[in-house]
PDB file of C-alpha atoms in Angstrom:
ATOM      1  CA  UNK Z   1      -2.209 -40.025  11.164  1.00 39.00           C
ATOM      2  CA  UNK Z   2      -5.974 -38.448  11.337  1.00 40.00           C
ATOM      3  CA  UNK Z   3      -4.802 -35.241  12.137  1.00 44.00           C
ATOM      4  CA  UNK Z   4      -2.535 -34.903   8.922  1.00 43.00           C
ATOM      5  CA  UNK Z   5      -5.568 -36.090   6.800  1.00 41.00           C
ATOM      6  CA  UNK Z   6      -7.892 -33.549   7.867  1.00 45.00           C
ATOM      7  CA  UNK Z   7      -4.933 -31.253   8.132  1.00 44.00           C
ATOM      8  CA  UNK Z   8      -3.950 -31.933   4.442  1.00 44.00           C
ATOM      9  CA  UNK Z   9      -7.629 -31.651   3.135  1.00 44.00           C
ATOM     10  CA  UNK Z  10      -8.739 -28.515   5.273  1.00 46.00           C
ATOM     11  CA  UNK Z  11      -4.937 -26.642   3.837  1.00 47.00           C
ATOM     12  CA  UNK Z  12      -6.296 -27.684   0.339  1.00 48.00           C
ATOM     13  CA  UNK Z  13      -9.834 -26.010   1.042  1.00 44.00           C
ATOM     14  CA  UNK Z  14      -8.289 -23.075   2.376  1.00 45.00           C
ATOM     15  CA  UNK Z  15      -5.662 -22.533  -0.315  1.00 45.00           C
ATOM     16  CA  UNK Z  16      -8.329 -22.906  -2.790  1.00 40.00           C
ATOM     17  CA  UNK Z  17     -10.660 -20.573  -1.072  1.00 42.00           C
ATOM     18  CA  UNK Z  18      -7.763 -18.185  -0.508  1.00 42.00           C
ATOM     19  CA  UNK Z  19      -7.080 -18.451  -4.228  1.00 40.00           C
ATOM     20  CA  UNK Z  20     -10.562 -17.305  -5.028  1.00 39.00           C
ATOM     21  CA  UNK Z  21     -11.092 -14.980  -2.757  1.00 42.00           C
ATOM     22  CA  UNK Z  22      -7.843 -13.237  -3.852  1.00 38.00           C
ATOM     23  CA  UNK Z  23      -8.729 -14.029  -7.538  1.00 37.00           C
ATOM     24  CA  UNK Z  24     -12.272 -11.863  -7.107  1.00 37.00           C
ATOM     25  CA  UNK Z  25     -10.616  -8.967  -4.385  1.00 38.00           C
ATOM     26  CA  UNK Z  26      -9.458  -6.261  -5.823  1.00 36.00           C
ATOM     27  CA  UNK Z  27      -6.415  -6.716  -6.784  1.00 37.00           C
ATOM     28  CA  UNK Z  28      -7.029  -7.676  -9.893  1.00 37.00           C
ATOM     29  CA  UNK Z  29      -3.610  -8.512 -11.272  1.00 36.00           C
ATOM     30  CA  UNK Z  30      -4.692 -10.762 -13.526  1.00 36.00           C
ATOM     31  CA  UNK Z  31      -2.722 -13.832 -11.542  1.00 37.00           C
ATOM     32  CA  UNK Z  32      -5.512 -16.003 -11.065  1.00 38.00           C
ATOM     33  CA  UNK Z  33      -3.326 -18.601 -12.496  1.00 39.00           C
ATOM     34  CA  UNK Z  34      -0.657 -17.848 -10.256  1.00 39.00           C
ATOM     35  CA  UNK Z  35      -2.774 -17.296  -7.195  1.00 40.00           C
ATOM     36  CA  UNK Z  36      -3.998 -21.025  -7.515  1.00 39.00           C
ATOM     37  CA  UNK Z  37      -0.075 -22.222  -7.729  1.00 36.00           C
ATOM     38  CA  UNK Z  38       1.447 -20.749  -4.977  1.00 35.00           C
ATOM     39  CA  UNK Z  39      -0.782 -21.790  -2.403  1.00 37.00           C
ATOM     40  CA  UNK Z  40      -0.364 -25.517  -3.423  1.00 35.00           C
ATOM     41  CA  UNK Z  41       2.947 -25.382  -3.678  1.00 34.00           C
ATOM     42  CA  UNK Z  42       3.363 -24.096  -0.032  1.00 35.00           C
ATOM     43  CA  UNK Z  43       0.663 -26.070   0.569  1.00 36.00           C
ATOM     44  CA  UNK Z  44       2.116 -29.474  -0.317  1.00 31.00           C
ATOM     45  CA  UNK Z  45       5.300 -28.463   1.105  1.00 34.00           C
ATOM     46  CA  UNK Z  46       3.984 -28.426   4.694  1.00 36.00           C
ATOM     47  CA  UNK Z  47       1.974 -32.010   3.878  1.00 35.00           C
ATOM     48  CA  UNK Z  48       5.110 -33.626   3.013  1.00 34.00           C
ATOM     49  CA  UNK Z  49       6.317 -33.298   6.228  1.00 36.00           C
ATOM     50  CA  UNK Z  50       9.849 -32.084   5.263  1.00 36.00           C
ATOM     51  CA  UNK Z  51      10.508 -33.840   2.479  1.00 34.00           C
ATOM     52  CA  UNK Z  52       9.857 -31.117  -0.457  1.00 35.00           C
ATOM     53  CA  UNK Z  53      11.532 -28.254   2.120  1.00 38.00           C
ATOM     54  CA  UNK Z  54      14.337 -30.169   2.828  1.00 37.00           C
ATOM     55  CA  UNK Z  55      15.441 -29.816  -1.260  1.00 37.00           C
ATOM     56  CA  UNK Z  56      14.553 -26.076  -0.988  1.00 42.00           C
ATOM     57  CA  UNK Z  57      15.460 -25.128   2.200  1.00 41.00           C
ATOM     58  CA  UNK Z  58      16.921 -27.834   4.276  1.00 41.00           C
ATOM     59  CA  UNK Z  59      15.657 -29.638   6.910  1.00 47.00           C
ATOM     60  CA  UNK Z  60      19.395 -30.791   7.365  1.00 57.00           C
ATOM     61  CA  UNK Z  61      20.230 -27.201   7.170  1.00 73.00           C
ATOM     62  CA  UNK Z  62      19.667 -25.247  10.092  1.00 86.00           C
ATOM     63  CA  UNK Z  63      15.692 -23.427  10.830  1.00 90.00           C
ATOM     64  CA  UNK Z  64      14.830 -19.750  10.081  1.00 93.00           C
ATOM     65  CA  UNK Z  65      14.626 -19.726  13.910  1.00 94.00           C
ATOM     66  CA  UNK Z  66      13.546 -21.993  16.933  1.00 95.00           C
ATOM     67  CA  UNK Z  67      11.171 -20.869  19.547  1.00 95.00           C
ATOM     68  CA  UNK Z  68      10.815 -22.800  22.616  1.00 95.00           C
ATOM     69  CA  UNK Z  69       7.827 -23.805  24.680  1.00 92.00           C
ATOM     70  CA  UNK Z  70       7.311 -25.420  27.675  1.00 88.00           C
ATOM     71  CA  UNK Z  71       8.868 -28.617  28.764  1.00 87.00           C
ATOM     72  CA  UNK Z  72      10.996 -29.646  25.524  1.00 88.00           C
ATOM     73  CA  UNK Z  73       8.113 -28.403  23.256  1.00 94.00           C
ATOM     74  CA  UNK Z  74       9.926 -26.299  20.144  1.00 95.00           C
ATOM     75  CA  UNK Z  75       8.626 -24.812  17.141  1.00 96.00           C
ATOM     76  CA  UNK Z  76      11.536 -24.949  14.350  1.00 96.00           C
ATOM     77  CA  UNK Z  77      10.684 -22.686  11.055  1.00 97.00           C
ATOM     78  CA  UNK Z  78      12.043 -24.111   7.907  1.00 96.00           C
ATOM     79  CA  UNK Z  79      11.042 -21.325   5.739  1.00 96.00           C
ATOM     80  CA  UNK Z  80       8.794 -18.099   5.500  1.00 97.00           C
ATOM     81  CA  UNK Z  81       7.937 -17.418   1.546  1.00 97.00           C
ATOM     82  CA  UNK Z  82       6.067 -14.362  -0.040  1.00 95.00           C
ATOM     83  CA  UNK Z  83       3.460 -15.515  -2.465  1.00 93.00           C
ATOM     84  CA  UNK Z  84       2.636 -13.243  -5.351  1.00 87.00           C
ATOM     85  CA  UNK Z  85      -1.311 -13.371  -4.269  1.00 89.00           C
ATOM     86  CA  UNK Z  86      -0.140 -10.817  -1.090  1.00 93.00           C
ATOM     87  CA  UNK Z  87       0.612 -13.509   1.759  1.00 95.00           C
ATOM     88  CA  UNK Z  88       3.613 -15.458   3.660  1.00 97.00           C
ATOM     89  CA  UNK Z  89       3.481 -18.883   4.172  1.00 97.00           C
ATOM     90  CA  UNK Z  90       5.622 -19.778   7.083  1.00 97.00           C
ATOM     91  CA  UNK Z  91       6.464 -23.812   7.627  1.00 97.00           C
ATOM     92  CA  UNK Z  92       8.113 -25.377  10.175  1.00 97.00           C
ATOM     93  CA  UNK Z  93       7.844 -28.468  12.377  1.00 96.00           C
ATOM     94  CA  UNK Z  94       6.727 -29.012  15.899  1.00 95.00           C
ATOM     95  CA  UNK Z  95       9.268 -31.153  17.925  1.00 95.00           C
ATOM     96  CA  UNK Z  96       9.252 -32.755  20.995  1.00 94.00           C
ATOM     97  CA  UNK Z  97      13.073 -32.149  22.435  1.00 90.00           C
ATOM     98  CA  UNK Z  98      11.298 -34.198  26.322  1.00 87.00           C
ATOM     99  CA  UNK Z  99      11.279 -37.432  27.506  1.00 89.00           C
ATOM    100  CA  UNK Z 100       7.579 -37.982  27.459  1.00 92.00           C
ATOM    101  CA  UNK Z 101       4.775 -37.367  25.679  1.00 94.00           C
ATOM    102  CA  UNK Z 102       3.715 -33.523  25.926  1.00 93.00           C
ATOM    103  CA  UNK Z 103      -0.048 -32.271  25.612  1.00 92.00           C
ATOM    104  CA  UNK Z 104       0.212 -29.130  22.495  1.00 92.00           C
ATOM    105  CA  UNK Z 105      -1.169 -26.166  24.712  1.00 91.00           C
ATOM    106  CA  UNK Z 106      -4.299 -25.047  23.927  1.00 90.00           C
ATOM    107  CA  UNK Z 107      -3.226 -20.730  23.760  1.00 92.00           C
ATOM    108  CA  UNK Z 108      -1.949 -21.554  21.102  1.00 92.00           C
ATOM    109  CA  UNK Z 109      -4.713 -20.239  19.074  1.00 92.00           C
ATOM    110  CA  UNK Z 110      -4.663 -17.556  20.585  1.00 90.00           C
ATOM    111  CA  UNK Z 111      -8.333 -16.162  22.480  1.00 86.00           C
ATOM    112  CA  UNK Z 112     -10.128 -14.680  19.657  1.00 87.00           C
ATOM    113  CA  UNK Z 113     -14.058 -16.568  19.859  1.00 83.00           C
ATOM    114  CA  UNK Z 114     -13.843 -17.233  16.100  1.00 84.00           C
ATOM    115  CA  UNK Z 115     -10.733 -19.046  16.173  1.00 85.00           C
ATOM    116  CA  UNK Z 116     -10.779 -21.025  19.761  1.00 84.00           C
ATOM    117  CA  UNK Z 117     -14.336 -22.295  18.626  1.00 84.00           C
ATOM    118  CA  UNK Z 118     -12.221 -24.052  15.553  1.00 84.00           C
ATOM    119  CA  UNK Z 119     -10.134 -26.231  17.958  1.00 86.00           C
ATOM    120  CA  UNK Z 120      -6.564 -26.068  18.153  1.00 89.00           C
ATOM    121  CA  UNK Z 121      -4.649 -24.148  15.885  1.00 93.00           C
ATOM    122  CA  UNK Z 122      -2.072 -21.879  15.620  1.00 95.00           C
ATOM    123  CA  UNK Z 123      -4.361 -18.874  15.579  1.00 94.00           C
ATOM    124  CA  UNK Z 124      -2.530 -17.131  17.984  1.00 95.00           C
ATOM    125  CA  UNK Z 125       0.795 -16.722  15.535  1.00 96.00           C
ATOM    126  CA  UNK Z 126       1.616 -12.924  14.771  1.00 96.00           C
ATOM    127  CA  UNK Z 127       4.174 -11.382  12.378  1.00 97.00           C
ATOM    128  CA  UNK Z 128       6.003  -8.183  13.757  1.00 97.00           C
ATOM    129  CA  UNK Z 129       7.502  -6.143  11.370  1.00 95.00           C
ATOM    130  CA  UNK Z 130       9.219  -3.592  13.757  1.00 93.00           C
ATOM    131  CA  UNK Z 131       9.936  -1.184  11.167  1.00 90.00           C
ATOM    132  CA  UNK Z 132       6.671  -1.204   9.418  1.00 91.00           C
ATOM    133  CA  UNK Z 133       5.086  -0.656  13.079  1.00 94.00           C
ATOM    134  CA  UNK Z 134       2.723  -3.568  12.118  1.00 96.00           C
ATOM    135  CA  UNK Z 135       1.242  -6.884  13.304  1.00 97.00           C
ATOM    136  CA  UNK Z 136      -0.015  -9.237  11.315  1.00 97.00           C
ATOM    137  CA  UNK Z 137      -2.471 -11.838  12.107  1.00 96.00           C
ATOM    138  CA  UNK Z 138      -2.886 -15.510  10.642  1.00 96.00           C
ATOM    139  CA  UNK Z 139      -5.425 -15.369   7.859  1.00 95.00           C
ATOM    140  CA  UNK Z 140      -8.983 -16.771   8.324  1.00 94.00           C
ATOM    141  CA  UNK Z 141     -11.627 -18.437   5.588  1.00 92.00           C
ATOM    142  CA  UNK Z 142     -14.598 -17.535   5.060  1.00 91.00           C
ATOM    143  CA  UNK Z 143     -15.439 -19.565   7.971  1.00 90.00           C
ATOM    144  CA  UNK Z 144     -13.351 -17.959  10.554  1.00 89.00           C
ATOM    145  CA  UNK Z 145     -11.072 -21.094   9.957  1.00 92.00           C
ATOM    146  CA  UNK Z 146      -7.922 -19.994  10.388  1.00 94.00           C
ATOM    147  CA  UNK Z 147      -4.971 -20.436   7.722  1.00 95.00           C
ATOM    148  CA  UNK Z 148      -3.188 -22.981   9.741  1.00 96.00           C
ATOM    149  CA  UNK Z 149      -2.202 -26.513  11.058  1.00 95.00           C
ATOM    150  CA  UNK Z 150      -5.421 -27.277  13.233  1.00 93.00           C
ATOM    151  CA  UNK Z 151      -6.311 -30.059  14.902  1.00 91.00           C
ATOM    152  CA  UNK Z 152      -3.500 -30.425  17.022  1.00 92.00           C
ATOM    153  CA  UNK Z 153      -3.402 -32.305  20.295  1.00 92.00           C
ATOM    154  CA  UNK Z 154      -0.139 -34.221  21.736  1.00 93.00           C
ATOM    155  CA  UNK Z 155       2.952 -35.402  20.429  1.00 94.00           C
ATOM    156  CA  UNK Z 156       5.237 -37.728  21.720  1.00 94.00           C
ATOM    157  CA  UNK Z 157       8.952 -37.894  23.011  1.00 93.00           C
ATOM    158  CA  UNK Z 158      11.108 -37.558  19.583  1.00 92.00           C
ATOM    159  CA  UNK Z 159       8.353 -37.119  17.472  1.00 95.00           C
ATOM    160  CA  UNK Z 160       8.044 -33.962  14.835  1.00 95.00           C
ATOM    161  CA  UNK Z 161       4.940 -32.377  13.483  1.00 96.00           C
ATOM    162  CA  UNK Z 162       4.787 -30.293  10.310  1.00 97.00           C
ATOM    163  CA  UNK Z 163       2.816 -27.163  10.416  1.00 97.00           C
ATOM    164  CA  UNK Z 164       2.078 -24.104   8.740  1.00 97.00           C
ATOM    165  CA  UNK Z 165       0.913 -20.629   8.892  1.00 97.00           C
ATOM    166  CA  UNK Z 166      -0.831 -18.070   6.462  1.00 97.00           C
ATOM    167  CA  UNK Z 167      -0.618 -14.434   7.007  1.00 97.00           C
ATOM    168  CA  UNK Z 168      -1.182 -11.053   4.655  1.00 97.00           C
ATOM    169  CA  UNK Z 169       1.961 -10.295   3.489  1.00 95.00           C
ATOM    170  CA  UNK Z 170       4.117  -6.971   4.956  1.00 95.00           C
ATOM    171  CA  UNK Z 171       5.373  -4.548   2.248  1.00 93.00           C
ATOM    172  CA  UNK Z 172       7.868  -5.772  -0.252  1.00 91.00           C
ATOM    173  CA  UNK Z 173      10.606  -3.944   1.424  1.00 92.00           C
ATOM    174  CA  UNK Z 174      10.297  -5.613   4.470  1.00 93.00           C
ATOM    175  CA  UNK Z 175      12.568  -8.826   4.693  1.00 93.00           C
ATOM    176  CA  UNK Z 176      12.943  -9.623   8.201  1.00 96.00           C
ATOM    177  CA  UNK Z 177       9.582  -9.965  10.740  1.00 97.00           C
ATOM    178  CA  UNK Z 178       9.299 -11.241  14.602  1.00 97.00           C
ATOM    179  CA  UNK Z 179       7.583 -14.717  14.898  1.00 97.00           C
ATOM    180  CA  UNK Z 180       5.407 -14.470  18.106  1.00 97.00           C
ATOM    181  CA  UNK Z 181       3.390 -17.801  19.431  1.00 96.00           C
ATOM    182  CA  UNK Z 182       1.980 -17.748  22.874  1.00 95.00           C
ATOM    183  CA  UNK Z 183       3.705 -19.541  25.348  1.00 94.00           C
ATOM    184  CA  UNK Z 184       6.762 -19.883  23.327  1.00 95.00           C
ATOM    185  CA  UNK Z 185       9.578 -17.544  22.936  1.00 96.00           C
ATOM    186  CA  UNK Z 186       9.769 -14.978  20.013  1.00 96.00           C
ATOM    187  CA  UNK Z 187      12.160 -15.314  17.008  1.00 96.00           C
ATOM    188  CA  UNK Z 188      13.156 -13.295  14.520  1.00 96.00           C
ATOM    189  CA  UNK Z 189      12.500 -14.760  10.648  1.00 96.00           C
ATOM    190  CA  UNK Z 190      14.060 -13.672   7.105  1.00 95.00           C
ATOM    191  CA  UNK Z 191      11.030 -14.064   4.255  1.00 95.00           C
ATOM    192  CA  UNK Z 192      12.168 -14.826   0.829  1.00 92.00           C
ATOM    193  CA  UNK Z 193      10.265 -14.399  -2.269  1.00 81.00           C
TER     194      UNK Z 193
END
């Protein structure tokens, strides 16, 4: 229950620093209104812990995709929005498919010093848009934080955990990107928005 408090209060901090950070960049569109929505509406999507998504896009109705990890472990994305301040939110839950409690691997995060010094994350998430030719990496605040669920550690047989991930959005035209995680499979995701 710890780990979705500071989880819920660090996505807050972030969205808001996002917000402002986006609000001062220059872009300029003028959406500073709109930049402070959108993140805590994804935000608060991903704290309910399916609730909210499961009106919009279903947790009843089948994931975006399912990767698979190691011994049971699966990541299941519920949804992948474009926000109008330039990024994709991607939710989804972490699930447990074993018989036993399973330690959340530590790669994760991926190797880069700023974000393995942060704890465990899902730093190491990439969007590939093929067609594009680009990679995207999970945002960062201005702390090297990154845009994620942190803070993760084990979860038991059955059990799910929500999570999210932040990223800079591709073009507009692009609709359909590669979720990579290490140590779990690929999968490919459609963004909406």
């Amino acid at each position: 229950m710890s780990i979705r408090c500071t989880a819920r209060a660090r996505r807050g901090a972030v969205a808001l620093l996002v917000a402002a950070g986006l609000a001062a960049g220059a872009a300029g569109c003028g959406g500073g209104g709109d930049d402070g929505k959108k993140p805590q509406a994804s935000a608060s999507a991903s704290r309910s812990g399916g609730s909210q998504p499961s009106a919009q896009d279903g947790q009843s109705a089948a994931p975006l995709a399912e990767l698979r990890g190691q011994d049971g472990l699966l990541l299941q994305i519920t949804s992948a929005d474009r926000d109008s301040g330039g990024f994709v939110t991607v939710n989804g839950v972490f699930k447990n498919d074993g018989s036993q409690s399973l330690v959340i691997p530590s790669a994760i995060r991926g190797d880069e010093t700023e974000i393995v010094q942060h704890g465990t994350s899902l730093g190491g998430a990439t969007l590939v848009d093929s067609k594009g030719k680009k990679r995207y990496y999970v945002l960062r605040d201005t702390e090297g934080r990154p845009l994620t669920t942190t803070g993760l550690s084990t979860i038991a047989a059955g059990q799910t955990i929500p999570v999210f991930m932040q990223f800079p959005a591709p073009p507009a035209d692009t609709t359909e990107v590669t979720l990579q995680l290490p140590t779990f499979s690929s999968g490919t995701i459609q963004i909406s928005g």
